[in-house]
Short mmCIF file of C-alpha atoms in Angstrom, two decimals:
data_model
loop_
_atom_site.label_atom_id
_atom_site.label_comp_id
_atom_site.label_asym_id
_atom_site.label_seq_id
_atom_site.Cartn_x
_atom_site.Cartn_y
_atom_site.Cartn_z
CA UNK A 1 -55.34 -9.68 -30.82
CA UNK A 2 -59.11 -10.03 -30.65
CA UNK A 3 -61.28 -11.07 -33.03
CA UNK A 4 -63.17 -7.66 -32.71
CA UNK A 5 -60.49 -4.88 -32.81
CA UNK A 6 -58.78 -6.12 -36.57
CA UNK A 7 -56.31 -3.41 -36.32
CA UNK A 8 -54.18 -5.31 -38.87
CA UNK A 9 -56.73 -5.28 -41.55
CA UNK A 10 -56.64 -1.54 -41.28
CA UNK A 11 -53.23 -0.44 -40.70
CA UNK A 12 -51.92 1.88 -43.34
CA UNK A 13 -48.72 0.78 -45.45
CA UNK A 14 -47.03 2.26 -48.14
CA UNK A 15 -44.17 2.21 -50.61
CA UNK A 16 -40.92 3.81 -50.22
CA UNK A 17 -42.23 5.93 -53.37
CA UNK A 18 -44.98 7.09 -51.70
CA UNK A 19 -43.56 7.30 -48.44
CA UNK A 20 -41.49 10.36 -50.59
CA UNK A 21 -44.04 12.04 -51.66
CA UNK A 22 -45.68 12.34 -47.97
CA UNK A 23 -42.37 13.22 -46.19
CA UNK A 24 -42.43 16.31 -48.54
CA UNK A 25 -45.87 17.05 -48.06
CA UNK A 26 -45.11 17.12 -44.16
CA UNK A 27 -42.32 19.17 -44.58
CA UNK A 28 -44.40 21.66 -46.44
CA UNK A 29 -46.87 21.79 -44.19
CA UNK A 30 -44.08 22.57 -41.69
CA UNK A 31 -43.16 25.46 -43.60
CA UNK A 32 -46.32 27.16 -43.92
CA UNK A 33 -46.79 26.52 -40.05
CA UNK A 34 -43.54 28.05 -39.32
CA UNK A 35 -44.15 31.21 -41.55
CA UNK A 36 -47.92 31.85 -40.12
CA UNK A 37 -46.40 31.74 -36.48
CA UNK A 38 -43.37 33.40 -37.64
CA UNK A 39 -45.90 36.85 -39.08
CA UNK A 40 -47.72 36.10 -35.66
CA UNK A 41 -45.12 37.31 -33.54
CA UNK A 42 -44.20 40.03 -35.46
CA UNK A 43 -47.25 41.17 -35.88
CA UNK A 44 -47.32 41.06 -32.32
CA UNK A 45 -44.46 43.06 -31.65
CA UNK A 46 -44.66 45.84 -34.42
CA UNK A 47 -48.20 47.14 -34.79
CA UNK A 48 -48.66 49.33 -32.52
CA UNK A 49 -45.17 51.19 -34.59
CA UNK A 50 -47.41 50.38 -37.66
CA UNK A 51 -50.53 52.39 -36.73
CA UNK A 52 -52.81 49.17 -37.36
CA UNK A 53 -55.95 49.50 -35.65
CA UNK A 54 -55.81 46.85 -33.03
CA UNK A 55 -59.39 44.99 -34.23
CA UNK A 56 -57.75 44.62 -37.83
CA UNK A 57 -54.83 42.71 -35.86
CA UNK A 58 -57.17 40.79 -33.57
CA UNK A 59 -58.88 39.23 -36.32
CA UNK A 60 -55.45 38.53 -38.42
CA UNK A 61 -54.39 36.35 -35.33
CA UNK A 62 -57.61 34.95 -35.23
CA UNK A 63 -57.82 34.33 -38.71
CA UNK A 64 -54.38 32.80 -38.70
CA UNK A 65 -54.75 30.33 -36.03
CA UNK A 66 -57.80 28.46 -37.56
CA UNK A 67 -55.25 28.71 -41.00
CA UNK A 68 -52.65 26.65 -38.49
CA UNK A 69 -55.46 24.58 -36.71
CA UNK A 70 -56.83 23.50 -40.01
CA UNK A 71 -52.98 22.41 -41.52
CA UNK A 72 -52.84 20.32 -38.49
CA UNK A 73 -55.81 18.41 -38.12
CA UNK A 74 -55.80 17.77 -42.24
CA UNK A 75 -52.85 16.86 -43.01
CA UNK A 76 -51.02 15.95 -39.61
CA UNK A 77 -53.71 14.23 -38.25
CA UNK A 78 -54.86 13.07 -41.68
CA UNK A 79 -58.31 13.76 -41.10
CA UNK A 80 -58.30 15.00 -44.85
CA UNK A 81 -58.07 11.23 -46.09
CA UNK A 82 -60.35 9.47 -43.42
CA UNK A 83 -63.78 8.77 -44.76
CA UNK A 84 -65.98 11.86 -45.42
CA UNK A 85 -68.92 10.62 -42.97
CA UNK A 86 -65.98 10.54 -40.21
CA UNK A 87 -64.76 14.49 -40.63
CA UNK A 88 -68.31 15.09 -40.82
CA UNK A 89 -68.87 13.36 -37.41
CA UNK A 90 -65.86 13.95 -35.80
CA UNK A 91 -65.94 18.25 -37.23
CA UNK A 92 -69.63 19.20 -37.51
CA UNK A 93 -70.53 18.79 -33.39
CA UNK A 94 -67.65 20.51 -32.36
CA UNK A 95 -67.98 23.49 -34.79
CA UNK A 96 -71.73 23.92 -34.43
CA UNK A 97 -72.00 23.79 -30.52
CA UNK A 98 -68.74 25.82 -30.30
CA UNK A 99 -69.67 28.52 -32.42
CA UNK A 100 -73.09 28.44 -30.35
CA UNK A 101 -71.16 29.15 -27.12
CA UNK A 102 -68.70 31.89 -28.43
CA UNK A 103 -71.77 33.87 -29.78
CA UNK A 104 -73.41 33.20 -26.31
CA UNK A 105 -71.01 33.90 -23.89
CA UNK A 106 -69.45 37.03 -25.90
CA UNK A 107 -72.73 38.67 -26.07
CA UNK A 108 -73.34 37.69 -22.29
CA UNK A 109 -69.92 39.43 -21.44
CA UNK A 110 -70.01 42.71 -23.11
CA UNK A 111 -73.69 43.14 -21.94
CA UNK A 112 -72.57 42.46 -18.32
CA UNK A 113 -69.45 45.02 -18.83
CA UNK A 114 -71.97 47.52 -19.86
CA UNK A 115 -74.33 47.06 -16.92
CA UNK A 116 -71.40 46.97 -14.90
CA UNK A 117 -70.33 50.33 -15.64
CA UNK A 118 -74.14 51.63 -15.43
CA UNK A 119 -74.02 50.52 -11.76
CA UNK A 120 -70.96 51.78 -10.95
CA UNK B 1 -70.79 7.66 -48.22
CA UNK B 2 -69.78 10.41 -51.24
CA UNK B 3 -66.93 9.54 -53.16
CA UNK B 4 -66.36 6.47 -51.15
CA UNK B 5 -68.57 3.54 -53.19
CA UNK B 6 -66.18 0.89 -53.24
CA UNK B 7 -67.68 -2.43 -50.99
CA UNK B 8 -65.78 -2.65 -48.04
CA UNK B 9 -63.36 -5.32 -47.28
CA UNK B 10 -65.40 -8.52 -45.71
CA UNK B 11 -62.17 -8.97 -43.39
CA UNK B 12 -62.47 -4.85 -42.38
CA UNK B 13 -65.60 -6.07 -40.64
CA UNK B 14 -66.03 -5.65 -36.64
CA UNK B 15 -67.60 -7.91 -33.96
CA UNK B 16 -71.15 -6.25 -34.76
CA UNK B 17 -70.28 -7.40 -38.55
CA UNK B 18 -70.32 -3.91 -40.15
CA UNK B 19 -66.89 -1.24 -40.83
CA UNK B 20 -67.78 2.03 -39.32
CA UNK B 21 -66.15 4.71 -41.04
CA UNK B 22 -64.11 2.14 -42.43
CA UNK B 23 -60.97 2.26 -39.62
CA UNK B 24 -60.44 0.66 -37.18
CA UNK B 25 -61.71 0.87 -33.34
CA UNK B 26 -58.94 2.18 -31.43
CA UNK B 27 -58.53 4.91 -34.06
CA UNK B 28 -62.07 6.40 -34.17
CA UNK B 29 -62.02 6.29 -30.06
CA UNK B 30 -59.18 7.83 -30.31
CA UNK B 31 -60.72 11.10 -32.37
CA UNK B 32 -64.17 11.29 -30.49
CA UNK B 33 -61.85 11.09 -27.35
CA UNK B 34 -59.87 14.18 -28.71
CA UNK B 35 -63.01 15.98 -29.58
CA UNK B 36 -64.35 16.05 -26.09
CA UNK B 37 -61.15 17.10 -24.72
CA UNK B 38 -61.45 19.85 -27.48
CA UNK B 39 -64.78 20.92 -25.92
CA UNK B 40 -63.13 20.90 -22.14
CA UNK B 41 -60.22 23.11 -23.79
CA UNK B 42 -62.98 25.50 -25.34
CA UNK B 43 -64.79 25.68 -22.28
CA UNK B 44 -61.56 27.13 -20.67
CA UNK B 45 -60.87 29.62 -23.16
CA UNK B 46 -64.20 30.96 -23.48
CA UNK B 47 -65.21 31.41 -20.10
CA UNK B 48 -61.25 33.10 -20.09
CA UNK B 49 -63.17 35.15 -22.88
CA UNK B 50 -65.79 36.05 -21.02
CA UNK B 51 -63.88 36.97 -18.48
CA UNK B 52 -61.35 39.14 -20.55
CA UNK B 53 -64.57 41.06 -21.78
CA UNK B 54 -66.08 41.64 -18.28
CA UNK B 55 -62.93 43.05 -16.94
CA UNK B 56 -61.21 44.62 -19.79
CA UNK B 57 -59.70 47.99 -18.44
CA UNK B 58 -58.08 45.81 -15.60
CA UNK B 59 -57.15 43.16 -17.58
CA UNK B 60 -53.60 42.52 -17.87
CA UNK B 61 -51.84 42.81 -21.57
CA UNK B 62 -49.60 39.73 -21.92
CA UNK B 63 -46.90 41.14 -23.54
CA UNK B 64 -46.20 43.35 -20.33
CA UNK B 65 -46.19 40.48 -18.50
CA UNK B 66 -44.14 37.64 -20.32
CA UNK B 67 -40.82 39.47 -20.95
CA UNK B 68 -38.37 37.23 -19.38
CA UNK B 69 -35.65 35.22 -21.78
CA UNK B 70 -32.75 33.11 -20.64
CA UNK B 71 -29.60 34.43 -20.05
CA UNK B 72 -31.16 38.07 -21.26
CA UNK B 73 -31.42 41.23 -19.45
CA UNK B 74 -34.25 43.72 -20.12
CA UNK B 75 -37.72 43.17 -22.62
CA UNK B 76 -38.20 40.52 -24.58
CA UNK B 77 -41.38 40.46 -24.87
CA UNK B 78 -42.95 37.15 -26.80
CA UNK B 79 -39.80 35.89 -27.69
CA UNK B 80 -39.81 32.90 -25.22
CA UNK B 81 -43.35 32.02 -25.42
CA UNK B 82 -42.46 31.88 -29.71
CA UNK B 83 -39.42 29.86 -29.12
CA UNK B 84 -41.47 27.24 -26.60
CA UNK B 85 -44.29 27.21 -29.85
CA UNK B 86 -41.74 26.43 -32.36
CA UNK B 87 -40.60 23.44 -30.09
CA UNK B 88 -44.00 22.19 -30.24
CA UNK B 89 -44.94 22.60 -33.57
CA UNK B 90 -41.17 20.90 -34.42
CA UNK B 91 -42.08 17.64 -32.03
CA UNK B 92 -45.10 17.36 -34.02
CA UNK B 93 -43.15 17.40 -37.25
CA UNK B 94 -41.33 14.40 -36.10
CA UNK B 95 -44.31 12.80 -34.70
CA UNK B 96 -45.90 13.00 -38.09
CA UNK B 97 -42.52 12.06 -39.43
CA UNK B 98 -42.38 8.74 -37.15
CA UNK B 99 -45.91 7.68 -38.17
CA UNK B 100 -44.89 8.09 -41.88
CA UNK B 101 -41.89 5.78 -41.21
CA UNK B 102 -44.21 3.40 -39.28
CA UNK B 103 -46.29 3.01 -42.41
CA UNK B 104 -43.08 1.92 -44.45
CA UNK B 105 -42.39 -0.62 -41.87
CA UNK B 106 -38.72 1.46 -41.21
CA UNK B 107 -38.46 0.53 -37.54
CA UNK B 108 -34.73 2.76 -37.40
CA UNK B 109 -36.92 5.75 -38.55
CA UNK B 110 -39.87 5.49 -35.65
CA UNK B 111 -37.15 5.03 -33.69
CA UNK B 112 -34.88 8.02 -34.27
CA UNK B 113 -38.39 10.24 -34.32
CA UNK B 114 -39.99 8.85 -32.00
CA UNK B 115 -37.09 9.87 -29.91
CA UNK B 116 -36.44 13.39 -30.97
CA UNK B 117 -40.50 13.91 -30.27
CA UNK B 118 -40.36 12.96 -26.52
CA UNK B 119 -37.26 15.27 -26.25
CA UNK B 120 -38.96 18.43 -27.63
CA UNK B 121 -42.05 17.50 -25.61
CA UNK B 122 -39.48 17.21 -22.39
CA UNK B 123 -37.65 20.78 -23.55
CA UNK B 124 -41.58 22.31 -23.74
CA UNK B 125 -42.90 21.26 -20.59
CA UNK B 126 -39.18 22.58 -19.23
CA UNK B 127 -40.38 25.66 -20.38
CA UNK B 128 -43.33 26.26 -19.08
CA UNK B 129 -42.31 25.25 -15.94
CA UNK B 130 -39.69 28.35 -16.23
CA UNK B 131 -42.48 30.67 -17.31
CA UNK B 132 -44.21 29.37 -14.21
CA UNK B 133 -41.32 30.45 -12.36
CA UNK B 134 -41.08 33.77 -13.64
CA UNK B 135 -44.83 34.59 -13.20
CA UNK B 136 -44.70 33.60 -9.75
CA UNK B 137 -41.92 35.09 -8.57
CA UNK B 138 -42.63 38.38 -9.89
CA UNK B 139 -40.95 41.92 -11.07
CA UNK B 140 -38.41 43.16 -8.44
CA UNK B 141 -40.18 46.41 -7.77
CA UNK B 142 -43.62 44.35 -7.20
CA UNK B 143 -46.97 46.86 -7.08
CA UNK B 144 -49.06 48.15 -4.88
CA UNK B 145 -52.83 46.55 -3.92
CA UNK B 146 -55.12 49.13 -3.21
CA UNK B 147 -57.26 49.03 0.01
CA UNK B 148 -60.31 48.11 -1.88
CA UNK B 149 -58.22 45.52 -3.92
CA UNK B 150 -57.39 47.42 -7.34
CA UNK B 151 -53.87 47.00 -8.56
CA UNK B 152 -51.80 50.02 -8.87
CA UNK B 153 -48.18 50.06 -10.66
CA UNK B 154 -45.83 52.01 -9.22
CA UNK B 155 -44.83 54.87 -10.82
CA UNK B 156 -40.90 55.22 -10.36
CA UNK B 157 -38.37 52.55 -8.57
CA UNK B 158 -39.03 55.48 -6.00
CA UNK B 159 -41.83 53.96 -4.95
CA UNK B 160 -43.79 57.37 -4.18
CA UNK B 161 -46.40 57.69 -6.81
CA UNK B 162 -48.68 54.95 -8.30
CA UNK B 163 -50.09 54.63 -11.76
CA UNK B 164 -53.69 53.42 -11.67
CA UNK B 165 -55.41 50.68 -14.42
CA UNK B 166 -56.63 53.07 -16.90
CA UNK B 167 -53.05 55.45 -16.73
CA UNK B 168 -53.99 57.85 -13.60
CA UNK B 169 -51.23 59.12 -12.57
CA UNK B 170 -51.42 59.75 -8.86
CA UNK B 171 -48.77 61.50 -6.40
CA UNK B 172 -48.14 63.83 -3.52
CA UNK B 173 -50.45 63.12 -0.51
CA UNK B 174 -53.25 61.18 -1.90
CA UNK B 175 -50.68 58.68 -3.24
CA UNK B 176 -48.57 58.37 0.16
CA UNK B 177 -52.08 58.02 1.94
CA UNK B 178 -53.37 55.18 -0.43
CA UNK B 179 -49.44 53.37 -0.10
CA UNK B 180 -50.32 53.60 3.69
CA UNK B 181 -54.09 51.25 3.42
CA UNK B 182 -52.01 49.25 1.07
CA UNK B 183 -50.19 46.24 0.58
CA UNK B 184 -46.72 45.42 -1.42
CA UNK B 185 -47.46 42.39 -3.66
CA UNK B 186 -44.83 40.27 -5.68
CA UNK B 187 -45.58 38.01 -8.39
CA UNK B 188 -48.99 35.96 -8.86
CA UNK B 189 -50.90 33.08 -7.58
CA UNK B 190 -54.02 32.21 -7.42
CA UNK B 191 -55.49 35.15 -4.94
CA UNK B 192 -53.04 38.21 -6.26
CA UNK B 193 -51.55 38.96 -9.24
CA UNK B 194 -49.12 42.33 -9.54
CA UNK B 195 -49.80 42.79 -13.14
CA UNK B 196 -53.85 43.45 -12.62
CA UNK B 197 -56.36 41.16 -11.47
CA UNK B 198 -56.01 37.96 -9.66
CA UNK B 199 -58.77 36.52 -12.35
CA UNK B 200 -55.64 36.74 -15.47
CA UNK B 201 -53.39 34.50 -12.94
CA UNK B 202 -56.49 31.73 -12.54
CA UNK B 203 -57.12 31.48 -15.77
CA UNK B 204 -52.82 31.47 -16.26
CA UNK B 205 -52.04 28.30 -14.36
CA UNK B 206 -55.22 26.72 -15.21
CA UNK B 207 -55.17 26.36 -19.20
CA UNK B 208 -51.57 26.51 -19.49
CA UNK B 209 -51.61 24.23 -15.85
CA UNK B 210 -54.03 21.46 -18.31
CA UNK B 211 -52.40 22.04 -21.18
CA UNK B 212 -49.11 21.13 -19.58
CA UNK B 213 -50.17 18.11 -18.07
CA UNK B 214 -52.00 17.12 -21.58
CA UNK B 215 -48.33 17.45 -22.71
CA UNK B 216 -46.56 15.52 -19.69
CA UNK B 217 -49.03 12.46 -20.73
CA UNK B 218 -48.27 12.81 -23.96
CA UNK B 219 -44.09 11.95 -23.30
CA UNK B 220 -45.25 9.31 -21.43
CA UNK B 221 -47.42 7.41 -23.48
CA UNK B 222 -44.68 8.42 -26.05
CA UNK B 223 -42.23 7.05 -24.08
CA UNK B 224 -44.16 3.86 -23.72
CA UNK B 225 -45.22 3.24 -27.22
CA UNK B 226 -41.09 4.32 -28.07
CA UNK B 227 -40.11 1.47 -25.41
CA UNK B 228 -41.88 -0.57 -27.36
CA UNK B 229 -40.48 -0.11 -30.29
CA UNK B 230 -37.53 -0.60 -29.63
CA UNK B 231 -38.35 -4.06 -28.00
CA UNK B 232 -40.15 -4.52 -31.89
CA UNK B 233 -43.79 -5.16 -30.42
CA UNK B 234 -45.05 -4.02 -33.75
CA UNK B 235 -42.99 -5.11 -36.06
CA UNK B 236 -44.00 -8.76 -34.64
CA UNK B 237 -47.71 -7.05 -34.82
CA UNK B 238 -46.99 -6.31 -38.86
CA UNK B 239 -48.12 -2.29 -38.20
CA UNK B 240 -47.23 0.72 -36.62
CA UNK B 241 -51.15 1.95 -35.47
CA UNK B 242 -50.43 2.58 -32.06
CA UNK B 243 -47.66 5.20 -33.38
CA UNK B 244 -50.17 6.40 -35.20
CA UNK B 245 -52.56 6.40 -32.24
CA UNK B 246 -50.35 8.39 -29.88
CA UNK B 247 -49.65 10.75 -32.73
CA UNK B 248 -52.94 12.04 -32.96
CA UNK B 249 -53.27 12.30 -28.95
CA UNK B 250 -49.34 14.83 -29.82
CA UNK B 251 -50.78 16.81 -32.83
CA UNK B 252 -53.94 17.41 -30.38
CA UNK B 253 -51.76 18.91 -27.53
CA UNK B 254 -49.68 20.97 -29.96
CA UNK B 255 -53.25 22.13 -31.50
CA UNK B 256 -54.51 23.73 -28.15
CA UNK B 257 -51.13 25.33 -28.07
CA UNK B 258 -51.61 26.92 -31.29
CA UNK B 259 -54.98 28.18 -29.18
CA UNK B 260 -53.43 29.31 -26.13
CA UNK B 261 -50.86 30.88 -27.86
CA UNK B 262 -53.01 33.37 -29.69
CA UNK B 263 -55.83 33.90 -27.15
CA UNK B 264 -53.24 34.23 -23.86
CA UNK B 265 -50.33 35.95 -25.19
CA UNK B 266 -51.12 37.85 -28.73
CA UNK B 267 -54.43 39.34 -28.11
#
């Protein structure tokens, strides 16, 4: 191993004790993954019988997924106990320049189906 | 560095002699790596956005279009694609679960998860390969693509009156003169699609196309990090990182599924 990459000074270990506690919190996690996918699809399948006004669903599925996106990167992917300036570097660019380009290219569309339709 | 004042471990230091972030190299390139292939994976599904908004009366509806399930007749519509995300989101449960036994030093437990992840990664990518099929290959009775390219369904297995995008029901004369300037089409690729516009097939093979090959790499660096394993390169090493290395690279690809999954096939 090279003197630069000291991979073994930063390796995470833990007890069995702990090790417990984790496995519980991953199957948790699993759960609430399971159920938020599980009232996905049947969302999907049953509101139109329901009368739900299709925006209302549109931004429940939206809604959800960040829910399941934000269970995975925390607490699969740990982010949640990495160093705060990290999430803040690894999270903040992404959020900020993607919400930039939804707004932009959203806007762009529905303006260009309009004109579209004008023309026509 | 809120909440995070303790001095950092002289031995934590790197080549430059400071800690960022305080973990270790391969780990952080690891995350900024993910991030930009986050960005190339937004990219995708916006511009599929900005399609979906330009062309929304001929666009598609997914659920009309995925209704196939294996050895089941008739309409099950998202069904399979539900079963293929609960494979995922399962292989990342034992991912997570193999990293956890990594940090306990429990070399039968990576082992045995390790294991069980590249087999639900194999059983996903099976899958989509079968949806593949099934997109390509079509309905039986096909549609009809109008002279001046619009996509018409027909209206009957007759095959003598056409519904138009937007529910126009058309028959009689006009509709046997429009079958005439017409062509048959079957299934999609990338220049005609039966269900509505070529543009909903593109965008199809290309994000779930990258997605599935982000999952393809992903068994086989599995695969190599499990062959090594088993051969106890880290227990010799004293940690499991790289497990947790590769896990991060599997959590990713299920993440864009959770993506794809609601912007392709619920709304």
């Amino acid at each position: 191993m090279s003197d630069f990459d000291r991979t073994a000074e930063y390796a995470i270990h833990h007890s069995e004790e702990a090790g417990k506690k984790m496995r519980k919190t991953i199957w948790l996690i699993f759960w609430v993954l399971l159920v938020v996918t599980g009232v996905e699809v049947t969302l999907g399948l049953i509101w139109k019988d329901m009368g739900l006004a299709w925006s209302f669903v549109k931004w429940t599925f939206i809604i959800l997924t960040l829910v399941k996106a934000y269970y995975i990167v925390a607490y699969y992917m740990h982010l949640k106990h990495e160093y705060k300036n990290f999430i803040y570097a690894v999270a903040l660019p992404y959020i900020v320049l993607i919400a930039y380009l939804i707004v932009m290219m959203l806007t762009e569309a529905m303006y260009i189906h309009e004109e579209a339709d004008i023309l026509m | 560095m809120a909440g995070h004042t303790a001095p950092i471990d002289s031995k934590k230091l790197w080549g430059g002699g400071i800690s960022p972030f305080n973990a270790s190299y391969g780990k952080i390139m690891m995350w900024f790596f993910l991030v930009s292939d986050a960005f190339t994976f937004s990219g995708l599904l916006i511009s599929y956005g900005y399609m979906r908004h330009r062309f929304e009366d001929v666009w598609p509806v997914a659920e009309d279009v995925f209704t196939h399930f294996p050895f089941l007749h008739g309409d099950h519509p998202l069904l399979y694609v539900a079963l293929m995300t609960f494979i995922l989101i399962m292989s990342s449960v034992t991912m997570v679960l193999a990293v956890e036994a990594g940090q306990r030093m429990n070399k039968k437990g990576v082992t045995l998860w390790m294991a069980l992840t590249i087999v639900g990664g194999l059983i996903f990518v099976g899958s989509q390969a079968w949806e593949w099929y099934h997109f390509i290959h079509g309905t039986e009775l096909g549609a009809l693509q109008l002279a001046d390219g619009t996509i018409a369904q027909w209206a009957s297995a007759a095959k003598d009156a056409l519904v138009l995008p937007g529910g126009a029901e058309i028959t009689g004369a006009e509709a046997a003169a429009m079958i005439q300037s017409g062509t048959e089409v079957y299934g999609a690729n990338l220049t005609v699609n039966e269900y509505g516009v070529p543009l909903f097939g593109d965008f199809f093979f290309f994000i779930t196309g990258f997605h599935g090959t982000h999952v393809f790499s992903g068994v086989v660096l599995n695969f190599i990090i499990f062959v090594n394993v088993l051969k106890g390169t880290y227990e010799k090493r004293g940690h499991y990182e790289m497990v947790e290395k590769v896990g991060l690279y599997w959590h990713f690809v299920d993440l864009v599924w959770v993506f794809v999954f609601t912007f392709f096939y619920l709304i």
